[in-house]
mmCIF file with all atom_site columns, C-alpha atoms and ligand atoms in Angstrom:
data_model
loop_
_atom_site.group_PDB
_atom_site.id
_atom_site.type_symbol
_atom_site.label_atom_id
_atom_site.label_alt_id
_atom_site.label_comp_id
_atom_site.label_asym_id
_atom_site.label_entity_id
_atom_site.label_seq_id
_atom_site.pdbx_PDB_ins_code
_atom_site.Cartn_x
_atom_site.Cartn_y
_atom_site.Cartn_z
_atom_site.occupancy
_atom_site.B_iso_or_equiv
_atom_site.pdbx_formal_charge
_atom_site.auth_seq_id
_atom_site.auth_comp_id
_atom_site.auth_asym_id
_atom_site.auth_atom_id
_atom_site.pdbx_PDB_model_num
ATOM   1   C  CA  . MET A 1 1   ? -17.722 -116.864 24.421 1.00 85.00 ? 13  MET A CA  1
ATOM   2   C  CA  . LYS A 1 2   ? -16.608 -115.685 27.842 1.00 86.00 ? 14  LYS A CA  1
ATOM   3   C  CA  . ASP A 1 3   ? -19.698 -113.744 28.871 1.00 95.00 ? 15  ASP A CA  1
ATOM   4   C  CA  . CYS A 1 4   ? -22.110 -116.509 27.909 1.00 98.00 ? 16  CYS A CA  1
ATOM   5   C  CA  . LEU A 1 5   ? -23.594 -118.610 30.731 1.00 98.00 ? 17  LEU A CA  1
ATOM   6   C  CA  . PHE A 1 6   ? -23.994 -121.736 28.603 1.00 98.00 ? 18  PHE A CA  1
ATOM   7   C  CA  . CYS A 1 7   ? -20.493 -121.448 27.105 1.00 98.00 ? 19  CYS A CA  1
ATOM   8   C  CA  . ARG A 1 8   ? -19.245 -121.340 30.684 1.00 98.00 ? 20  ARG A CA  1
ATOM   9   C  CA  . ILE A 1 9   ? -21.205 -124.516 31.484 1.00 98.00 ? 21  ILE A CA  1
ATOM   10  C  CA  . ILE A 1 10  ? -19.629 -126.180 28.417 1.00 98.00 ? 22  ILE A CA  1
ATOM   11  C  CA  . ALA A 1 11  ? -16.198 -125.073 29.647 1.00 97.00 ? 23  ALA A CA  1
ATOM   12  C  CA  . GLY A 1 12  ? -16.908 -126.525 33.115 1.00 97.00 ? 24  GLY A CA  1
ATOM   13  C  CA  . GLU A 1 13  ? -16.619 -123.113 34.767 1.00 97.00 ? 25  GLU A CA  1
ATOM   14  C  CA  . ILE A 1 14  ? -20.199 -123.297 36.052 1.00 97.00 ? 26  ILE A CA  1
ATOM   15  C  CA  . PRO A 1 15  ? -21.519 -126.623 37.356 1.00 98.00 ? 27  PRO A CA  1
ATOM   16  C  CA  . ALA A 1 16  ? -24.485 -128.342 35.730 1.00 98.00 ? 28  ALA A CA  1
ATOM   17  C  CA  . LYS A 1 17  ? -26.100 -131.755 36.036 1.00 98.00 ? 29  LYS A CA  1
ATOM   18  C  CA  . LYS A 1 18  ? -25.099 -133.240 32.708 1.00 98.00 ? 30  LYS A CA  1
ATOM   19  C  CA  . VAL A 1 19  ? -27.376 -135.908 31.260 1.00 98.00 ? 31  VAL A CA  1
ATOM   20  C  CA  . TYR A 1 20  ? -25.862 -136.403 27.799 1.00 98.00 ? 32  TYR A CA  1
ATOM   21  C  CA  . GLU A 1 21  ? -22.830 -135.198 25.888 1.00 98.00 ? 33  GLU A CA  1
ATOM   22  C  CA  . ASP A 1 22  ? -21.308 -135.880 22.501 1.00 98.00 ? 34  ASP A CA  1
ATOM   23  C  CA  . GLU A 1 23  ? -18.866 -134.134 20.200 1.00 98.00 ? 35  GLU A CA  1
ATOM   24  C  CA  . HIS A 1 24  ? -21.305 -131.376 19.223 1.00 98.00 ? 36  HIS A CA  1
ATOM   25  C  CA  . THR A 1 25  ? -23.984 -131.187 21.917 1.00 98.00 ? 37  THR A CA  1
ATOM   26  C  CA  . LEU A 1 26  ? -24.443 -131.073 25.681 1.00 98.00 ? 38  LEU A CA  1
ATOM   27  C  CA  . ALA A 1 27  ? -27.631 -131.779 27.643 1.00 98.00 ? 39  ALA A CA  1
ATOM   28  C  CA  . PHE A 1 28  ? -28.143 -130.862 31.283 1.00 99.00 ? 40  PHE A CA  1
ATOM   29  C  CA  . GLU A 1 29  ? -30.947 -130.416 33.802 1.00 98.00 ? 41  GLU A CA  1
ATOM   30  C  CA  . ASP A 1 30  ? -32.692 -127.036 33.806 1.00 98.00 ? 42  ASP A CA  1
ATOM   31  C  CA  . ILE A 1 31  ? -32.063 -125.252 37.114 1.00 98.00 ? 43  ILE A CA  1
ATOM   32  C  CA  . ASN A 1 32  ? -35.763 -124.295 37.373 1.00 98.00 ? 44  ASN A CA  1
ATOM   33  C  CA  . PRO A 1 33  ? -37.637 -127.337 36.021 1.00 98.00 ? 45  PRO A CA  1
ATOM   34  C  CA  . GLN A 1 34  ? -41.123 -126.843 34.598 1.00 98.00 ? 46  GLN A CA  1
ATOM   35  C  CA  . ALA A 1 35  ? -41.838 -130.572 34.251 1.00 98.00 ? 47  ALA A CA  1
ATOM   36  C  CA  . PRO A 1 36  ? -40.530 -133.838 35.773 1.00 98.00 ? 48  PRO A CA  1
ATOM   37  C  CA  . THR A 1 37  ? -38.145 -133.951 32.823 1.00 98.00 ? 49  THR A CA  1
ATOM   38  C  CA  . HIS A 1 38  ? -36.809 -130.518 31.898 1.00 98.00 ? 50  HIS A CA  1
ATOM   39  C  CA  . VAL A 1 39  ? -33.500 -130.824 30.141 1.00 99.00 ? 51  VAL A CA  1
ATOM   40  C  CA  . LEU A 1 40  ? -31.696 -128.181 28.110 1.00 99.00 ? 52  LEU A CA  1
ATOM   41  C  CA  . VAL A 1 41  ? -29.835 -129.282 24.992 1.00 99.00 ? 53  VAL A CA  1
ATOM   42  C  CA  . ILE A 1 42  ? -27.244 -126.896 23.579 1.00 98.00 ? 54  ILE A CA  1
ATOM   43  C  CA  . PRO A 1 43  ? -24.784 -126.928 20.708 1.00 98.00 ? 55  PRO A CA  1
ATOM   44  C  CA  . LYS A 1 44  ? -21.181 -126.669 21.853 1.00 98.00 ? 56  LYS A CA  1
ATOM   45  C  CA  . LYS A 1 45  ? -20.750 -123.972 19.249 1.00 97.00 ? 57  LYS A CA  1
ATOM   46  C  CA  . HIS A 1 46  ? -21.988 -120.577 20.450 1.00 98.00 ? 58  HIS A CA  1
ATOM   47  C  CA  . ILE A 1 47  ? -25.023 -119.588 18.398 1.00 97.00 ? 59  ILE A CA  1
ATOM   48  C  CA  . ARG A 1 48  ? -26.976 -116.672 19.858 1.00 97.00 ? 60  ARG A CA  1
ATOM   49  C  CA  . GLY A 1 49  ? -30.401 -118.015 18.945 1.00 98.00 ? 61  GLY A CA  1
ATOM   50  C  CA  . LEU A 1 50  ? -32.460 -119.463 16.113 1.00 98.00 ? 62  LEU A CA  1
ATOM   51  C  CA  . LYS A 1 51  ? -32.892 -116.138 14.355 1.00 97.00 ? 63  LYS A CA  1
ATOM   52  C  CA  . GLU A 1 52  ? -29.135 -115.644 14.297 1.00 97.00 ? 64  GLU A CA  1
ATOM   53  C  CA  . ALA A 1 53  ? -28.451 -119.177 13.020 1.00 98.00 ? 65  ALA A CA  1
ATOM   54  C  CA  . SER A 1 54  ? -27.123 -119.654 9.491  1.00 98.00 ? 66  SER A CA  1
ATOM   55  C  CA  . PRO A 1 55  ? -27.324 -122.614 7.099  1.00 98.00 ? 67  PRO A CA  1
ATOM   56  C  CA  . GLU A 1 56  ? -23.974 -123.874 8.374  1.00 97.00 ? 68  GLU A CA  1
ATOM   57  C  CA  . ASP A 1 57  ? -25.627 -124.317 11.796 1.00 98.00 ? 69  ASP A CA  1
ATOM   58  C  CA  . ALA A 1 58  ? -28.339 -126.633 10.427 1.00 98.00 ? 70  ALA A CA  1
ATOM   59  C  CA  . ASP A 1 59  ? -26.537 -129.848 11.375 1.00 97.00 ? 71  ASP A CA  1
ATOM   60  C  CA  . MET A 1 60  ? -25.898 -128.520 14.871 1.00 97.00 ? 72  MET A CA  1
ATOM   61  C  CA  . ILE A 1 61  ? -29.563 -127.665 15.408 1.00 98.00 ? 73  ILE A CA  1
ATOM   62  C  CA  . GLY A 1 62  ? -30.621 -131.059 14.049 1.00 98.00 ? 74  GLY A CA  1
ATOM   63  C  CA  . LEU A 1 63  ? -28.160 -132.828 16.332 1.00 98.00 ? 75  LEU A CA  1
ATOM   64  C  CA  . CYS A 1 64  ? -29.637 -130.995 19.340 1.00 98.00 ? 76  CYS A CA  1
ATOM   65  C  CA  . HIS A 1 65  ? -33.064 -132.414 18.438 1.00 98.00 ? 77  HIS A CA  1
ATOM   66  C  CA  . LEU A 1 66  ? -31.641 -135.915 18.059 1.00 98.00 ? 78  LEU A CA  1
ATOM   67  C  CA  . ALA A 1 67  ? -29.889 -135.582 21.427 1.00 98.00 ? 79  ALA A CA  1
ATOM   68  C  CA  . ALA A 1 68  ? -33.240 -134.570 22.967 1.00 98.00 ? 80  ALA A CA  1
ATOM   69  C  CA  . ALA A 1 69  ? -34.899 -137.653 21.420 1.00 98.00 ? 81  ALA A CA  1
ATOM   70  C  CA  . HIS A 1 70  ? -32.109 -139.804 22.853 1.00 98.00 ? 82  HIS A CA  1
ATOM   71  C  CA  . VAL A 1 71  ? -32.621 -138.400 26.361 1.00 98.00 ? 83  VAL A CA  1
ATOM   72  C  CA  . ALA A 1 72  ? -36.418 -138.819 26.043 1.00 98.00 ? 84  ALA A CA  1
ATOM   73  C  CA  . ARG A 1 73  ? -35.919 -142.466 25.081 1.00 98.00 ? 85  ARG A CA  1
ATOM   74  C  CA  . GLU A 1 74  ? -33.597 -143.017 28.047 1.00 98.00 ? 86  GLU A CA  1
ATOM   75  C  CA  . ARG A 1 75  ? -36.107 -141.367 30.406 1.00 97.00 ? 87  ARG A CA  1
ATOM   76  C  CA  . GLY A 1 76  ? -39.036 -143.447 29.133 1.00 97.00 ? 88  GLY A CA  1
ATOM   77  C  CA  . ILE A 1 77  ? -41.157 -140.396 28.288 1.00 98.00 ? 89  ILE A CA  1
ATOM   78  C  CA  . GLU A 1 78  ? -41.787 -141.241 24.654 1.00 96.00 ? 90  GLU A CA  1
ATOM   79  C  CA  . ASN A 1 79  ? -45.552 -141.307 25.104 1.00 96.00 ? 91  ASN A CA  1
ATOM   80  C  CA  . GLY A 1 80  ? -45.381 -137.523 24.862 1.00 97.00 ? 92  GLY A CA  1
ATOM   81  C  CA  . TYR A 1 81  ? -42.731 -134.911 25.223 1.00 98.00 ? 93  TYR A CA  1
ATOM   82  C  CA  . ARG A 1 82  ? -42.037 -131.521 23.760 1.00 98.00 ? 94  ARG A CA  1
ATOM   83  C  CA  . THR A 1 83  ? -38.978 -129.761 22.407 1.00 98.00 ? 95  THR A CA  1
ATOM   84  C  CA  . VAL A 1 84  ? -39.186 -125.978 22.626 1.00 98.00 ? 96  VAL A CA  1
ATOM   85  C  CA  . LEU A 1 85  ? -36.938 -123.272 21.264 1.00 98.00 ? 97  LEU A CA  1
ATOM   86  C  CA  . ASN A 1 86  ? -37.798 -119.853 22.678 1.00 98.00 ? 98  ASN A CA  1
ATOM   87  C  CA  . VAL A 1 87  ? -36.756 -117.248 20.126 1.00 98.00 ? 99  VAL A CA  1
ATOM   88  C  CA  . GLY A 1 88  ? -36.306 -113.677 21.341 1.00 97.00 ? 100 GLY A CA  1
ATOM   89  C  CA  . PRO A 1 89  ? -37.257 -111.960 24.609 1.00 96.00 ? 101 PRO A CA  1
ATOM   90  C  CA  . GLY A 1 90  ? -40.946 -111.792 23.624 1.00 96.00 ? 102 GLY A CA  1
ATOM   91  C  CA  . ALA A 1 91  ? -41.050 -115.591 23.649 1.00 97.00 ? 103 ALA A CA  1
ATOM   92  C  CA  . GLY A 1 92  ? -39.173 -115.839 26.929 1.00 95.00 ? 104 GLY A CA  1
ATOM   93  C  CA  . GLN A 1 93  ? -35.635 -116.334 25.655 1.00 98.00 ? 105 GLN A CA  1
ATOM   94  C  CA  . SER A 1 94  ? -33.436 -115.260 28.550 1.00 98.00 ? 106 SER A CA  1
ATOM   95  C  CA  . VAL A 1 95  ? -30.147 -116.979 27.715 1.00 98.00 ? 107 VAL A CA  1
ATOM   96  C  CA  . PHE A 1 96  ? -28.665 -116.008 24.377 1.00 98.00 ? 108 PHE A CA  1
ATOM   97  C  CA  . HIS A 1 97  ? -26.949 -119.269 23.492 1.00 98.00 ? 109 HIS A CA  1
ATOM   98  C  CA  . LEU A 1 98  ? -29.316 -121.374 21.400 1.00 98.00 ? 110 LEU A CA  1
ATOM   99  C  CA  . HIS A 1 99  ? -30.938 -124.083 23.518 1.00 98.00 ? 111 HIS A CA  1
ATOM   100 C  CA  . LEU A 1 100 ? -33.674 -126.610 23.167 1.00 98.00 ? 112 LEU A CA  1
ATOM   101 C  CA  . HIS A 1 101 ? -35.939 -127.333 26.116 1.00 98.00 ? 113 HIS A CA  1
ATOM   102 C  CA  . LEU A 1 102 ? -36.933 -130.990 26.460 1.00 98.00 ? 114 LEU A CA  1
ATOM   103 C  CA  . LEU A 1 103 ? -40.095 -131.158 28.571 1.00 98.00 ? 115 LEU A CA  1
ATOM   104 C  CA  . GLY A 1 104 ? -41.922 -134.322 29.535 1.00 98.00 ? 116 GLY A CA  1
ATOM   105 C  CA  . GLY A 1 105 ? -43.101 -136.642 32.267 1.00 97.00 ? 117 GLY A CA  1
ATOM   106 C  CA  . ARG A 1 106 ? -46.460 -134.907 32.635 1.00 97.00 ? 118 ARG A CA  1
ATOM   107 C  CA  . ASP A 1 107 ? -49.429 -133.992 30.423 1.00 96.00 ? 119 ASP A CA  1
ATOM   108 C  CA  . LEU A 1 108 ? -48.528 -131.059 28.188 1.00 97.00 ? 120 LEU A CA  1
ATOM   109 C  CA  . LYS A 1 109 ? -51.215 -128.632 27.106 1.00 95.00 ? 121 LYS A CA  1
ATOM   110 C  CA  . TRP A 1 110 ? -51.614 -127.208 23.624 1.00 97.00 ? 122 TRP A CA  1
ATOM   111 C  CA  . PRO A 1 111 ? -51.202 -124.433 22.672 1.00 95.00 ? 123 PRO A CA  1
ATOM   112 C  CA  . PRO A 1 112 ? -48.408 -123.479 25.078 1.00 91.00 ? 124 PRO A CA  1
ATOM   113 C  CA  . GLY A 1 113 ? -48.849 -120.137 26.843 1.00 79.00 ? 125 GLY A CA  1
HETATM 114 P  P1  . 5GP B 2 .   ? -34.973 -119.490 27.982 1.00 84.41 ? 18  5GP B P1  1
HETATM 115 O  O1  . 5GP B 2 .   ? -35.854 -118.743 28.948 1.00 84.41 ? 18  5GP B O1  1
HETATM 116 O  O2  . 5GP B 2 .   ? -33.838 -118.635 27.479 1.00 84.41 ? 18  5GP B O2  1
HETATM 117 O  O3  . 5GP B 2 .   ? -35.708 -120.191 26.885 1.00 84.41 ? 18  5GP B O3  1
HETATM 118 O  O4  . 5GP B 2 .   ? -34.353 -120.676 28.832 1.00 84.41 ? 18  5GP B O4  1
HETATM 119 C  C1  . 5GP B 2 .   ? -33.282 -120.492 29.684 1.00 84.41 ? 18  5GP B C1  1
HETATM 120 C  C2  . 5GP B 2 .   ? -33.366 -121.613 30.684 1.00 84.41 ? 18  5GP B C2  1
HETATM 121 O  O5  . 5GP B 2 .   ? -32.121 -121.711 31.340 1.00 84.41 ? 18  5GP B O5  1
HETATM 122 C  C3  . 5GP B 2 .   ? -34.422 -121.399 31.772 1.00 84.41 ? 18  5GP B C3  1
HETATM 123 O  O6  . 5GP B 2 .   ? -35.363 -122.470 31.730 1.00 84.41 ? 18  5GP B O6  1
HETATM 124 C  C4  . 5GP B 2 .   ? -33.620 -121.362 33.055 1.00 84.41 ? 18  5GP B C4  1
HETATM 125 O  O7  . 5GP B 2 .   ? -34.265 -122.004 34.137 1.00 84.41 ? 18  5GP B O7  1
HETATM 126 C  C5  . 5GP B 2 .   ? -32.333 -122.060 32.669 1.00 84.41 ? 18  5GP B C5  1
HETATM 127 N  N1  . 5GP B 2 .   ? -31.161 -121.601 33.398 1.00 84.41 ? 18  5GP B N1  1
HETATM 128 C  C6  . 5GP B 2 .   ? -30.797 -120.313 33.647 1.00 84.41 ? 18  5GP B C6  1
HETATM 129 N  N2  . 5GP B 2 .   ? -29.637 -120.279 34.309 1.00 84.41 ? 18  5GP B N2  1
HETATM 130 C  C7  . 5GP B 2 .   ? -29.243 -121.582 34.479 1.00 84.41 ? 18  5GP B C7  1
HETATM 131 C  C8  . 5GP B 2 .   ? -28.091 -122.179 35.086 1.00 84.41 ? 18  5GP B C8  1
HETATM 132 O  O8  . 5GP B 2 .   ? -27.190 -121.524 35.614 1.00 84.41 ? 18  5GP B O8  1
HETATM 133 N  N3  . 5GP B 2 .   ? -28.039 -123.529 35.073 1.00 84.41 ? 18  5GP B N3  1
HETATM 134 C  C9  . 5GP B 2 .   ? -29.011 -124.299 34.495 1.00 84.41 ? 18  5GP B C9  1
HETATM 135 N  N4  . 5GP B 2 .   ? -28.858 -125.622 34.538 1.00 84.41 ? 18  5GP B N4  1
HETATM 136 N  N5  . 5GP B 2 .   ? -30.098 -123.759 33.894 1.00 84.41 ? 18  5GP B N5  1
HETATM 137 C  C10 . 5GP B 2 .   ? -30.204 -122.413 33.902 1.00 84.41 ? 18  5GP B C10 1
HETATM 138 ZN ZN1 . ZN  B 3 .   ? -22.534 -119.416 24.415 1.00 84.41 ? 19  ZN  B ZN1 1
#
């Protein structure tokens, strides 16, 4: 989708520090990290967000989680990390291409703010 920031990162039109890529997913460093590890994992297919996802997107969303687990393993942060999907502006979603935040490398409080 041409007006989508993350589609443009997938297309290579906007640079990003890639940390993992496979056929269906791409992971890259968040530009404004909130933890020592703050990686965004996105499906290569444009999905606006979780509430717009349909059953046919289930594999894609699952693969994003598995990609996050892979990156966490590589980073050695398996003692504790968090995957977060902000859904809608009220939860802080600011980019409307579904993305998973992988946060780790520090103590994480519960509940999140
Ligand atoms: P949201 O707030 O939608 O859950 O998360 C969007 C995330 O994208 C934010 O954490 C923000 O820092 C990150 N972000 C926004 N623009 C860019 C960009 O151009 N490059 C990268 N790597 N991350 C971005
Ligand atoms: Zn997109």
